[in-house]
CSV table of N, CA and C in Angstrom, one decimal:
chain,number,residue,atom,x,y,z
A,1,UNK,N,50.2,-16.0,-16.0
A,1,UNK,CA,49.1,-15.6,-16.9
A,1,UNK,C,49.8,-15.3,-18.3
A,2,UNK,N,48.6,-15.1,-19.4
A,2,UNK,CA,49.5,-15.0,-20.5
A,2,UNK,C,49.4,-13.7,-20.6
A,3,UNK,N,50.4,-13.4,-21.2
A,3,UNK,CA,50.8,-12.0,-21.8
A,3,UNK,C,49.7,-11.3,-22.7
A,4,UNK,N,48.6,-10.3,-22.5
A,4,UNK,CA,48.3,-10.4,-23.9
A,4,UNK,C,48.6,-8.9,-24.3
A,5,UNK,N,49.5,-8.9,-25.7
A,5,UNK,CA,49.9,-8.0,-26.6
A,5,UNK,C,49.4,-7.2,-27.7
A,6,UNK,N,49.6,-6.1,-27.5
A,6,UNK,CA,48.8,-5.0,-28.7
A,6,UNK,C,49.7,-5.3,-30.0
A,7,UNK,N,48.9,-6.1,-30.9
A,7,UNK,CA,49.8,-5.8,-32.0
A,7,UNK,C,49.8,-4.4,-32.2
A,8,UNK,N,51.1,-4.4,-32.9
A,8,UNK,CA,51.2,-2.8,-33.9
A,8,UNK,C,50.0,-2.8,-34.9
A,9,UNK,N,49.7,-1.1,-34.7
A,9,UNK,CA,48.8,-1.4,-36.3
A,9,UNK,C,47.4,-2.2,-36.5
A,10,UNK,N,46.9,-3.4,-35.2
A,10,UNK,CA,46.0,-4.3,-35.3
A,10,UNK,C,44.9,-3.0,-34.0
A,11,UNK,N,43.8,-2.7,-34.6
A,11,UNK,CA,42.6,-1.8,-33.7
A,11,UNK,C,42.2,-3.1,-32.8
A,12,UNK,N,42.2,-2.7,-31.6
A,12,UNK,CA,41.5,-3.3,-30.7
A,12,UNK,C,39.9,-2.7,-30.5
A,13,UNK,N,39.3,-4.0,-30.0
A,13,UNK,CA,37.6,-3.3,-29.9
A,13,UNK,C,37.3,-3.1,-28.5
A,14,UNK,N,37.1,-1.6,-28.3
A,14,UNK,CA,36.8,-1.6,-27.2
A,14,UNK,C,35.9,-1.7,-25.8
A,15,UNK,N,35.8,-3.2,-25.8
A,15,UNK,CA,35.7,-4.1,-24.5
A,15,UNK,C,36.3,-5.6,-24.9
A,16,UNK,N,36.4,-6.0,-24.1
A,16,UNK,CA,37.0,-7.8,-24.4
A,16,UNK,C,36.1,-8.5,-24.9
A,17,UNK,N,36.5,-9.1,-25.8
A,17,UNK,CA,35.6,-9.7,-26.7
A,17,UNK,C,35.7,-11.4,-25.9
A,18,UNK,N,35.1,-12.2,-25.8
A,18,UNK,CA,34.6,-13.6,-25.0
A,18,UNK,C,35.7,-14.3,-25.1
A,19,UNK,N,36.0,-14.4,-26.5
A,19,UNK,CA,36.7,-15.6,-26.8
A,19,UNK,C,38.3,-14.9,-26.1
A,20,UNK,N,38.4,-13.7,-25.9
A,20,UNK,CA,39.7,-13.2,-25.3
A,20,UNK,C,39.7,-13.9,-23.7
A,21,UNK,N,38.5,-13.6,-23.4
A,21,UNK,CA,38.5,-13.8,-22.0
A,21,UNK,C,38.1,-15.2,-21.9
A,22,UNK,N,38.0,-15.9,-22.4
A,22,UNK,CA,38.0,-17.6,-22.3
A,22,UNK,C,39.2,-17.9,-22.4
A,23,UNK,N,40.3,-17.8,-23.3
A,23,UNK,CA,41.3,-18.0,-23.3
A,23,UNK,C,42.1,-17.8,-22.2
A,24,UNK,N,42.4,-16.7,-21.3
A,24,UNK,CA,42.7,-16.1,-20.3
A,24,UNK,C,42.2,-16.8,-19.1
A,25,UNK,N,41.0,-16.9,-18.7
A,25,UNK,CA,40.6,-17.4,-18.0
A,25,UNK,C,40.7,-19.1,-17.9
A,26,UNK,N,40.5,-19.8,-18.9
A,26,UNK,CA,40.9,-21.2,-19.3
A,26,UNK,C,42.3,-21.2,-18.7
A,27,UNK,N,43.4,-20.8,-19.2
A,27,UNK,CA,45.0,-21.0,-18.8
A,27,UNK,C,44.9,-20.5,-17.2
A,28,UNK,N,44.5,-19.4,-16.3
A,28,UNK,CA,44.1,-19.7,-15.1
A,28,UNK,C,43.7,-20.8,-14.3
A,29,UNK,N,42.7,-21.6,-15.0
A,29,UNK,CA,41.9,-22.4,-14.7
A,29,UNK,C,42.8,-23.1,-14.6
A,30,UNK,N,43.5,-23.8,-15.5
A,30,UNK,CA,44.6,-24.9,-16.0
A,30,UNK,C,45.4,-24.8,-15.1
A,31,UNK,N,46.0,-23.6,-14.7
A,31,UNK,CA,47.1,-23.2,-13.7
A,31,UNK,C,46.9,-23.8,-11.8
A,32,UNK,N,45.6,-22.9,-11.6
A,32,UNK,CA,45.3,-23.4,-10.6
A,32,UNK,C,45.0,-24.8,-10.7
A,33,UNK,N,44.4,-25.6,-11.1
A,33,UNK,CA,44.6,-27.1,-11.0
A,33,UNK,C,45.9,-28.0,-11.4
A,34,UNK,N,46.7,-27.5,-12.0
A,34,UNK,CA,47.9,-27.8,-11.9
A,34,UNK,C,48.7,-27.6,-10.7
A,35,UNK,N,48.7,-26.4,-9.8
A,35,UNK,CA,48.9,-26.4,-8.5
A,35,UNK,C,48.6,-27.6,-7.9
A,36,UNK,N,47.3,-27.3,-7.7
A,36,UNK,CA,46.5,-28.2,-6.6
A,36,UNK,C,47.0,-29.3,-6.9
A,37,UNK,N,46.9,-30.2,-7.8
A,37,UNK,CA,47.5,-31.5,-8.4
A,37,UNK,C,48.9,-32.1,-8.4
A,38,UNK,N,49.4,-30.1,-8.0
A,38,UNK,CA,50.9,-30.9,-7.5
A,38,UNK,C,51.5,-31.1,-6.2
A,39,UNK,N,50.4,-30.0,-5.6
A,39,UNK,CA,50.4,-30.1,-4.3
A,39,UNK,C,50.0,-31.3,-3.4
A,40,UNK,N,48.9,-32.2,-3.8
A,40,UNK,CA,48.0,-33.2,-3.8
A,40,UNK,C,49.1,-34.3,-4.0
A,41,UNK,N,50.1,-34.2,-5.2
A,41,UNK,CA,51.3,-35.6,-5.4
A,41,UNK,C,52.3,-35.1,-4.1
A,42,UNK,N,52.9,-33.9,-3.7
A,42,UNK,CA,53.4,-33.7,-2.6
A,42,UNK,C,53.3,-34.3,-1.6
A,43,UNK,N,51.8,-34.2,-1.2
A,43,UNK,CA,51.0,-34.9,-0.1
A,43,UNK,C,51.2,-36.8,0.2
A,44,UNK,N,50.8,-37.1,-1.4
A,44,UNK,CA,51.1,-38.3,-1.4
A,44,UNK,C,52.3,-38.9,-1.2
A,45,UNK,N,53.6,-38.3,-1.7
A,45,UNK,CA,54.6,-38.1,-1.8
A,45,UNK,C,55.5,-38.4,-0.8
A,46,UNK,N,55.2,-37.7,0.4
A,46,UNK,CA,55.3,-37.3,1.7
A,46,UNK,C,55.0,-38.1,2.8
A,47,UNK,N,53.1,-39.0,2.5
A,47,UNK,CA,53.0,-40.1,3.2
A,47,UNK,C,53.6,-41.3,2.9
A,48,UNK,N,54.2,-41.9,1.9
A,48,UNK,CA,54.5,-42.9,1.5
A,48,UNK,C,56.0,-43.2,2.1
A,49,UNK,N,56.0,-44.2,2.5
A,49,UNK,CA,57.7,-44.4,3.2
A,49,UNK,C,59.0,-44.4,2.0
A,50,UNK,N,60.1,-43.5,2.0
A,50,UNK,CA,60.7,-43.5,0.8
A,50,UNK,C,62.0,-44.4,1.3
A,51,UNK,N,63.0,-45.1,0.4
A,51,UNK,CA,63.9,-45.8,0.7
A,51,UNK,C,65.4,-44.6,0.3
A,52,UNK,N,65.2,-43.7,-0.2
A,52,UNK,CA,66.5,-42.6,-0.5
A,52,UNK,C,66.1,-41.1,0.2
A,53,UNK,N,65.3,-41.6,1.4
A,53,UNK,CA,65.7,-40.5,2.5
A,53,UNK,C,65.0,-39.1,2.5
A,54,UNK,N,64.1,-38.7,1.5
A,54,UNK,CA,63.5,-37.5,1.2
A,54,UNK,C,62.4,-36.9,2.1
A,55,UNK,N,62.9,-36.6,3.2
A,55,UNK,CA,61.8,-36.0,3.8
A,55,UNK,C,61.4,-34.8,2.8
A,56,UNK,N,60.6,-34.9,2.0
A,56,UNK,CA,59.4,-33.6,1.1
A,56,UNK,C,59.0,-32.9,2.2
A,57,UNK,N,58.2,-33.8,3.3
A,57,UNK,CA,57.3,-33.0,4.6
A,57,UNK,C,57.1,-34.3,5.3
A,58,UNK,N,57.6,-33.4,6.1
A,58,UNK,CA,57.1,-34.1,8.0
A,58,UNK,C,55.7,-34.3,7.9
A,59,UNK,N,55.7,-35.7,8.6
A,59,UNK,CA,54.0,-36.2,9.0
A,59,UNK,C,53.3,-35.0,9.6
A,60,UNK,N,54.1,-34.3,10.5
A,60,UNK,CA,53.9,-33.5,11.3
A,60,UNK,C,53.9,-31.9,10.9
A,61,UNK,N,54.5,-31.8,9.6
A,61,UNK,CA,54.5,-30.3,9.4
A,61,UNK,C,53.2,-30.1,8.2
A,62,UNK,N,52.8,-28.7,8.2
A,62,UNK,CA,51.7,-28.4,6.8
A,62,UNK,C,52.1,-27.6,6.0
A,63,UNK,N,51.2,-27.2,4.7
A,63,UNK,CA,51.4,-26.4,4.0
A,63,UNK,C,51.0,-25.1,3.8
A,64,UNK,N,51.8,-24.1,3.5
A,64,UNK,CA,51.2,-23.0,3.7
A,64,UNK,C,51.6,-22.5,1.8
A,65,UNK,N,50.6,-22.6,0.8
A,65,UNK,CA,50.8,-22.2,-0.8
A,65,UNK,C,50.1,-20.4,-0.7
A,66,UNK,N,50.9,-20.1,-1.5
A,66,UNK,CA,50.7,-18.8,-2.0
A,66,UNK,C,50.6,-18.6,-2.9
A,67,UNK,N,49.2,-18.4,-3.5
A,67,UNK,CA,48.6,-18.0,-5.1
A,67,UNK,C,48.6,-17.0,-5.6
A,68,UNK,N,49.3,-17.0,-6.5
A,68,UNK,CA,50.1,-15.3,-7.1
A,68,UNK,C,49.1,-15.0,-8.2
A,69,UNK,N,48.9,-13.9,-8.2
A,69,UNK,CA,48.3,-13.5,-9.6
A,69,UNK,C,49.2,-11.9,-10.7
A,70,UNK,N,49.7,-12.2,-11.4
A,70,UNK,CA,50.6,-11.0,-12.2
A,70,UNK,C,50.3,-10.7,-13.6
A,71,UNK,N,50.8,-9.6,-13.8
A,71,UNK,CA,51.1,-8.8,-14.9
A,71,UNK,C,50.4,-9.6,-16.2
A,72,UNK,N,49.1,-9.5,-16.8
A,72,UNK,CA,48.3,-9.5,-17.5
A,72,UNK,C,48.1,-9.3,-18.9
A,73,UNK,N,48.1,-7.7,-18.8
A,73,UNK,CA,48.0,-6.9,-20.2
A,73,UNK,C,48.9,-5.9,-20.6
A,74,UNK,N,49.4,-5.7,-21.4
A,74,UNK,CA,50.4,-4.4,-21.4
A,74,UNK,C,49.3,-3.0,-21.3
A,75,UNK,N,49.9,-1.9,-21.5
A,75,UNK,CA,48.6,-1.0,-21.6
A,75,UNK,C,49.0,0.0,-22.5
A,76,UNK,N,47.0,0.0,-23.2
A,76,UNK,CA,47.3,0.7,-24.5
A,76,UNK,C,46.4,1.8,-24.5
A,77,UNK,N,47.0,2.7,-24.5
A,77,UNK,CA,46.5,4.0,-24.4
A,77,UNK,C,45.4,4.5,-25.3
A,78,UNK,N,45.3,3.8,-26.4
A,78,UNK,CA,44.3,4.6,-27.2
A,78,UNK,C,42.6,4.2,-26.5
A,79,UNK,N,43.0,2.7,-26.1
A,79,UNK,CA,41.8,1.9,-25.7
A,79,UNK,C,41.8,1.3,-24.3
A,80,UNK,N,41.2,1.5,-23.6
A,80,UNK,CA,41.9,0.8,-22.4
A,80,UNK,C,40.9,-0.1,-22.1
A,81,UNK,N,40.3,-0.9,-22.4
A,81,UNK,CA,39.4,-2.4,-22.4
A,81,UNK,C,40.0,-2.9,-21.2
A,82,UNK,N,41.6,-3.4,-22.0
A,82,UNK,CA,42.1,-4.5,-20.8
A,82,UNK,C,42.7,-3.5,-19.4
A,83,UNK,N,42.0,-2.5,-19.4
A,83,UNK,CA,42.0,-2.3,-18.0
A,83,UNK,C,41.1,-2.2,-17.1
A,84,UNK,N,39.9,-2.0,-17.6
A,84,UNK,CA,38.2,-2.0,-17.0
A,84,UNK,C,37.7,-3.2,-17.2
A,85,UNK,N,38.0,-4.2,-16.8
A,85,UNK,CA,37.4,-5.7,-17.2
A,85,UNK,C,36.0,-6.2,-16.9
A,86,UNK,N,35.3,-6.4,-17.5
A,86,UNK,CA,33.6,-6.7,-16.9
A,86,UNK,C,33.4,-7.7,-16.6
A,87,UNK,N,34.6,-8.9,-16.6
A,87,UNK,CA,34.7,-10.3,-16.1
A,87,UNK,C,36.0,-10.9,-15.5
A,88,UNK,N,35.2,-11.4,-14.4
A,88,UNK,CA,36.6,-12.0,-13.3
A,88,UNK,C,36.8,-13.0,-13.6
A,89,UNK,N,38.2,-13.4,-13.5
A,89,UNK,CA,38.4,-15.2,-13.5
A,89,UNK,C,37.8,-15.8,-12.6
A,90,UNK,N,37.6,-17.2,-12.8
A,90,UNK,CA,37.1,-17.9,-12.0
A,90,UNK,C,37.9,-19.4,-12.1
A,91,UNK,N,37.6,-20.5,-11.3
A,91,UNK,CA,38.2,-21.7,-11.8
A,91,UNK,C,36.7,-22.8,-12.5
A,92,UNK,N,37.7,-23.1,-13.7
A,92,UNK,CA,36.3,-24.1,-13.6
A,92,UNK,C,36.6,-24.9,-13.2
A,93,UNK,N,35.3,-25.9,-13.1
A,93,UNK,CA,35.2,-27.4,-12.5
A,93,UNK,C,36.4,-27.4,-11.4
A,94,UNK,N,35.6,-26.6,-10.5
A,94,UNK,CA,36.5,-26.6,-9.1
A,94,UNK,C,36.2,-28.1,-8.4
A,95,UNK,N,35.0,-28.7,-8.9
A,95,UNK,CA,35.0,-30.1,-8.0
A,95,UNK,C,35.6,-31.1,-8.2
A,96,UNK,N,36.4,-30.9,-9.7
A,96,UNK,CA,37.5,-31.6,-10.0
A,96,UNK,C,39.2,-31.7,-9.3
A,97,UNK,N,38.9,-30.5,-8.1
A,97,UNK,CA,40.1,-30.5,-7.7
A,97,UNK,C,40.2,-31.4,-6.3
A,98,UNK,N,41.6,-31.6,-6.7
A,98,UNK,CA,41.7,-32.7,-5.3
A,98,UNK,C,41.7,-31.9,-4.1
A,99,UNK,N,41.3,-33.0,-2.7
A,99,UNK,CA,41.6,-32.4,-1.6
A,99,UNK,C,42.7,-32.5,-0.9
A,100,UNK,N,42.6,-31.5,-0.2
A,100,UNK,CA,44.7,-31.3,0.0
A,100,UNK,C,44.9,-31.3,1.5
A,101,UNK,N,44.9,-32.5,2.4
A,101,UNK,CA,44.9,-32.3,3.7
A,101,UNK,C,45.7,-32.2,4.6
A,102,UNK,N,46.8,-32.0,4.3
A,102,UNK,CA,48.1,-30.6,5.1
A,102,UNK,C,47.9,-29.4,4.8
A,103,UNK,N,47.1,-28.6,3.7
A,103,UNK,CA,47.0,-27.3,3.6
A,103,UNK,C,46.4,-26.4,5.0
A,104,UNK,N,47.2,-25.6,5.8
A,104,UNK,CA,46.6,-25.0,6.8
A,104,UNK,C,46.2,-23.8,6.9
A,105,UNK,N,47.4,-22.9,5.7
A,105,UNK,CA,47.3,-21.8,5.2
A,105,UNK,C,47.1,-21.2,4.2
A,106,UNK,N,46.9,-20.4,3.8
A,106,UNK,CA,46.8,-19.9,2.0
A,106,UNK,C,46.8,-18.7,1.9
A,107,UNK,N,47.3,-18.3,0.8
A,107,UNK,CA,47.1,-16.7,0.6
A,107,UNK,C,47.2,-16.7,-1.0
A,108,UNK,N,46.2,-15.9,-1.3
A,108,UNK,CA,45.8,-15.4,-2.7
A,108,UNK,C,46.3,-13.9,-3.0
A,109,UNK,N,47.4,-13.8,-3.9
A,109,UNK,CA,47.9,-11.9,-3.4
A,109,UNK,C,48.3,-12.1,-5.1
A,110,UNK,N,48.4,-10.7,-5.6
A,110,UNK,CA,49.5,-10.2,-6.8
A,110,UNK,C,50.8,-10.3,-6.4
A,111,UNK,N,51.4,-10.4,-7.8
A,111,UNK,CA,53.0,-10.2,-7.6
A,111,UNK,C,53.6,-9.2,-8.4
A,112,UNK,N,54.2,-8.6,-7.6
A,112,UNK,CA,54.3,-7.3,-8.5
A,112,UNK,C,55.8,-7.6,-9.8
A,113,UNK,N,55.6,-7.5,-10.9
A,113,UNK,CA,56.3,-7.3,-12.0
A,113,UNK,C,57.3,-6.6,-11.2
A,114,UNK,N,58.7,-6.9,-11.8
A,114,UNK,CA,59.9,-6.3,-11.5
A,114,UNK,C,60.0,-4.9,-12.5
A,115,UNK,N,59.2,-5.1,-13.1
A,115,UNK,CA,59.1,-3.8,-14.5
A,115,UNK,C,58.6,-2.6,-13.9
A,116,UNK,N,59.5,-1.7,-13.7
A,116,UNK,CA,59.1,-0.2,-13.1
A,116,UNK,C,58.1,0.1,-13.6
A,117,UNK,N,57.3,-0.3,-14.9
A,117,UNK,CA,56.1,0.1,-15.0
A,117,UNK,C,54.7,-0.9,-14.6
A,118,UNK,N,55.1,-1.5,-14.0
A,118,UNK,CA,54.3,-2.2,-12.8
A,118,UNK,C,53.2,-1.9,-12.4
A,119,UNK,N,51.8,-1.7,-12.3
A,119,UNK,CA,50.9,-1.1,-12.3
A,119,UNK,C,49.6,-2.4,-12.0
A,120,UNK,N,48.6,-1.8,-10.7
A,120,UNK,CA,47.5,-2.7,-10.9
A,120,UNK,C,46.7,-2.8,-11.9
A,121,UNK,N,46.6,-1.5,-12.1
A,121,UNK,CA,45.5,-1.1,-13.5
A,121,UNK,C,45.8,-2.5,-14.5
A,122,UNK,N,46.6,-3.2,-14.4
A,122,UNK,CA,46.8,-4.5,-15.6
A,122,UNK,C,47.0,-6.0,-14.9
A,123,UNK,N,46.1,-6.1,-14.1
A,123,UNK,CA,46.0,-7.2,-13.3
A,123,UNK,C,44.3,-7.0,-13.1
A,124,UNK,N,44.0,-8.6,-14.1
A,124,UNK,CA,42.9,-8.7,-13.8
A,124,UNK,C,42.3,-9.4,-12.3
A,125,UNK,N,41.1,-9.0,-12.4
A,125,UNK,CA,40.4,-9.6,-11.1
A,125,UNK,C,40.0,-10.9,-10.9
A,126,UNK,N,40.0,-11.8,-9.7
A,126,UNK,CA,39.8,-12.3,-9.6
A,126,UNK,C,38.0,-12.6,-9.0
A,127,UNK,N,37.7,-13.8,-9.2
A,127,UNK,CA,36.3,-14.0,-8.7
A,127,UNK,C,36.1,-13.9,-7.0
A,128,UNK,N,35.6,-13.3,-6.7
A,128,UNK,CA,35.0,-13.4,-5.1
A,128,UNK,C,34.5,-15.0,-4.5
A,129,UNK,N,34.4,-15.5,-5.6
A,129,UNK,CA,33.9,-16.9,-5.3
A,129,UNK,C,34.9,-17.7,-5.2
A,130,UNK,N,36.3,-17.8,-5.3
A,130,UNK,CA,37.5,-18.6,-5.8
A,130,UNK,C,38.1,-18.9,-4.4
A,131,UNK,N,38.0,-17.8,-3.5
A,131,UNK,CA,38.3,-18.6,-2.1
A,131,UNK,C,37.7,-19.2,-1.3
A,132,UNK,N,36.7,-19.5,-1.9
A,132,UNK,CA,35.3,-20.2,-0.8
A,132,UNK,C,35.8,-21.2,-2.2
A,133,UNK,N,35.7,-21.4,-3.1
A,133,UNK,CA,35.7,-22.6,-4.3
A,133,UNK,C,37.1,-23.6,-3.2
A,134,UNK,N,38.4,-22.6,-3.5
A,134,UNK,CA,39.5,-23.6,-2.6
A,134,UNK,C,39.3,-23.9,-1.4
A,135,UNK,N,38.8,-23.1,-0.8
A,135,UNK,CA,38.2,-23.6,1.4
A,135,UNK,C,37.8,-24.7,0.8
A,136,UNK,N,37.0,-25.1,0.0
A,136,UNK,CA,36.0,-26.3,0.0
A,136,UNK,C,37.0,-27.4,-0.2
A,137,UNK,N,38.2,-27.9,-0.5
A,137,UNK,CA,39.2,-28.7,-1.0
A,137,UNK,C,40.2,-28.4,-0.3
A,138,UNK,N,40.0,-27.8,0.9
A,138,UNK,CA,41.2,-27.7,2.2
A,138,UNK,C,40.8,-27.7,3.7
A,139,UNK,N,40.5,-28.8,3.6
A,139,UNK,CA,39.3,-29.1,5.4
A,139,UNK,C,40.4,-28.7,6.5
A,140,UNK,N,41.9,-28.4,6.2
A,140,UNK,CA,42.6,-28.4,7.6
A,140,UNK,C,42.6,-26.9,7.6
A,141,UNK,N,42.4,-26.1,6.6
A,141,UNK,CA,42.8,-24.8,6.5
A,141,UNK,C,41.9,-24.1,7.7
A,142,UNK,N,42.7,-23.1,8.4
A,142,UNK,CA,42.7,-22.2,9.2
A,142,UNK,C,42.9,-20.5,9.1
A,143,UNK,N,43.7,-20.4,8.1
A,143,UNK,CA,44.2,-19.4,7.5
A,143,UNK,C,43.7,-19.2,6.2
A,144,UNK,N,43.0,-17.9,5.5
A,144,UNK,CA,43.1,-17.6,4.1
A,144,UNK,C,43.2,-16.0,4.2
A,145,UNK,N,44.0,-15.6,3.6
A,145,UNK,CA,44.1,-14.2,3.4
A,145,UNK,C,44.5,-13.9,1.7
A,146,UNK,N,43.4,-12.9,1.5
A,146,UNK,CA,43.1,-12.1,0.4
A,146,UNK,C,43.5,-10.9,0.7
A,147,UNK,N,44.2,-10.7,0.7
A,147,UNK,CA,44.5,-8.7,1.0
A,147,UNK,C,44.4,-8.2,-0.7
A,148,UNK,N,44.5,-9.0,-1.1
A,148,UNK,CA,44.0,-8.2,-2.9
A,148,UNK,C,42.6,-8.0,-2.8
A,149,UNK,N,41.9,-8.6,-2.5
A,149,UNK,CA,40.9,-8.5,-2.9
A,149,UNK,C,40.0,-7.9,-1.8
């Protein structure tokens, strides 16, 4: 996610203004389909007969991806907007993503910043809709765990 930073000196307004949370959300969006898309060349990658030996993945084995979500906003005391958020990410044009058919497992979790000031309060939410959006683009999946959510 991107960083987003209090300038010195610059007042923030307190709630997120659209265009903050489109940007944010947009680079999300971009992120998770850039997964999937790489996961998807993996796949293909893997079926195709290679002549320099690269087992990527066994016909026979699947995939188990772990979608991380981290450290957000820094936090600013005077205003805390970016910590009460009134809008979750979501992916767009989730029908644009490919289907991924070794995926058997998945898990969507935070990752905690190695920064002792570490804190959920700065990790935004995600959409409730996002793991039913991915189920739909992993027919082998068996497993989803959300313990963040």
């Amino acid at each position: 996610m991107p960083l987003l930073l209090n300038r010195p000196g610059a007042p923030l307004p307190c709630r997120e203004q659209p265009a903050e949370f489109e940007t944010v959300n947009g680079h999300f969006s971009a992120q998770m389909h850039a997964f999937f898309n790489a996961l998807h060349d993996l796949e293909d990658m893997a079926d195709k007969p290679s002549s320099d030996d690269l087992d990527l993945c066994r016909p026979d084995e699947c995939l188990r991806p772990v979608i991380c979500v981290s450290n957000q906003s820094e936090p600013y005391l005077d205003c805390l907007h970016r910590t009460f958020y009134t809008r979750c990410l979501t992916v767009q044009n989730p029908d644009s993503l490919p289907c991924l058919k070794r995926v058997t497992h998945t898990q969507l979790r935070i990752l905690p910043d190695r920064d002792p000031t570490f804190h959920l309060i700065n990790i935004r939410p995600v959409s409730l809709r996002i793991p039913l959006d991915l189920a739909t683009y992993l027919p082998q999946l068996r497993e989803l765990a959300c313990p963040w959510l």
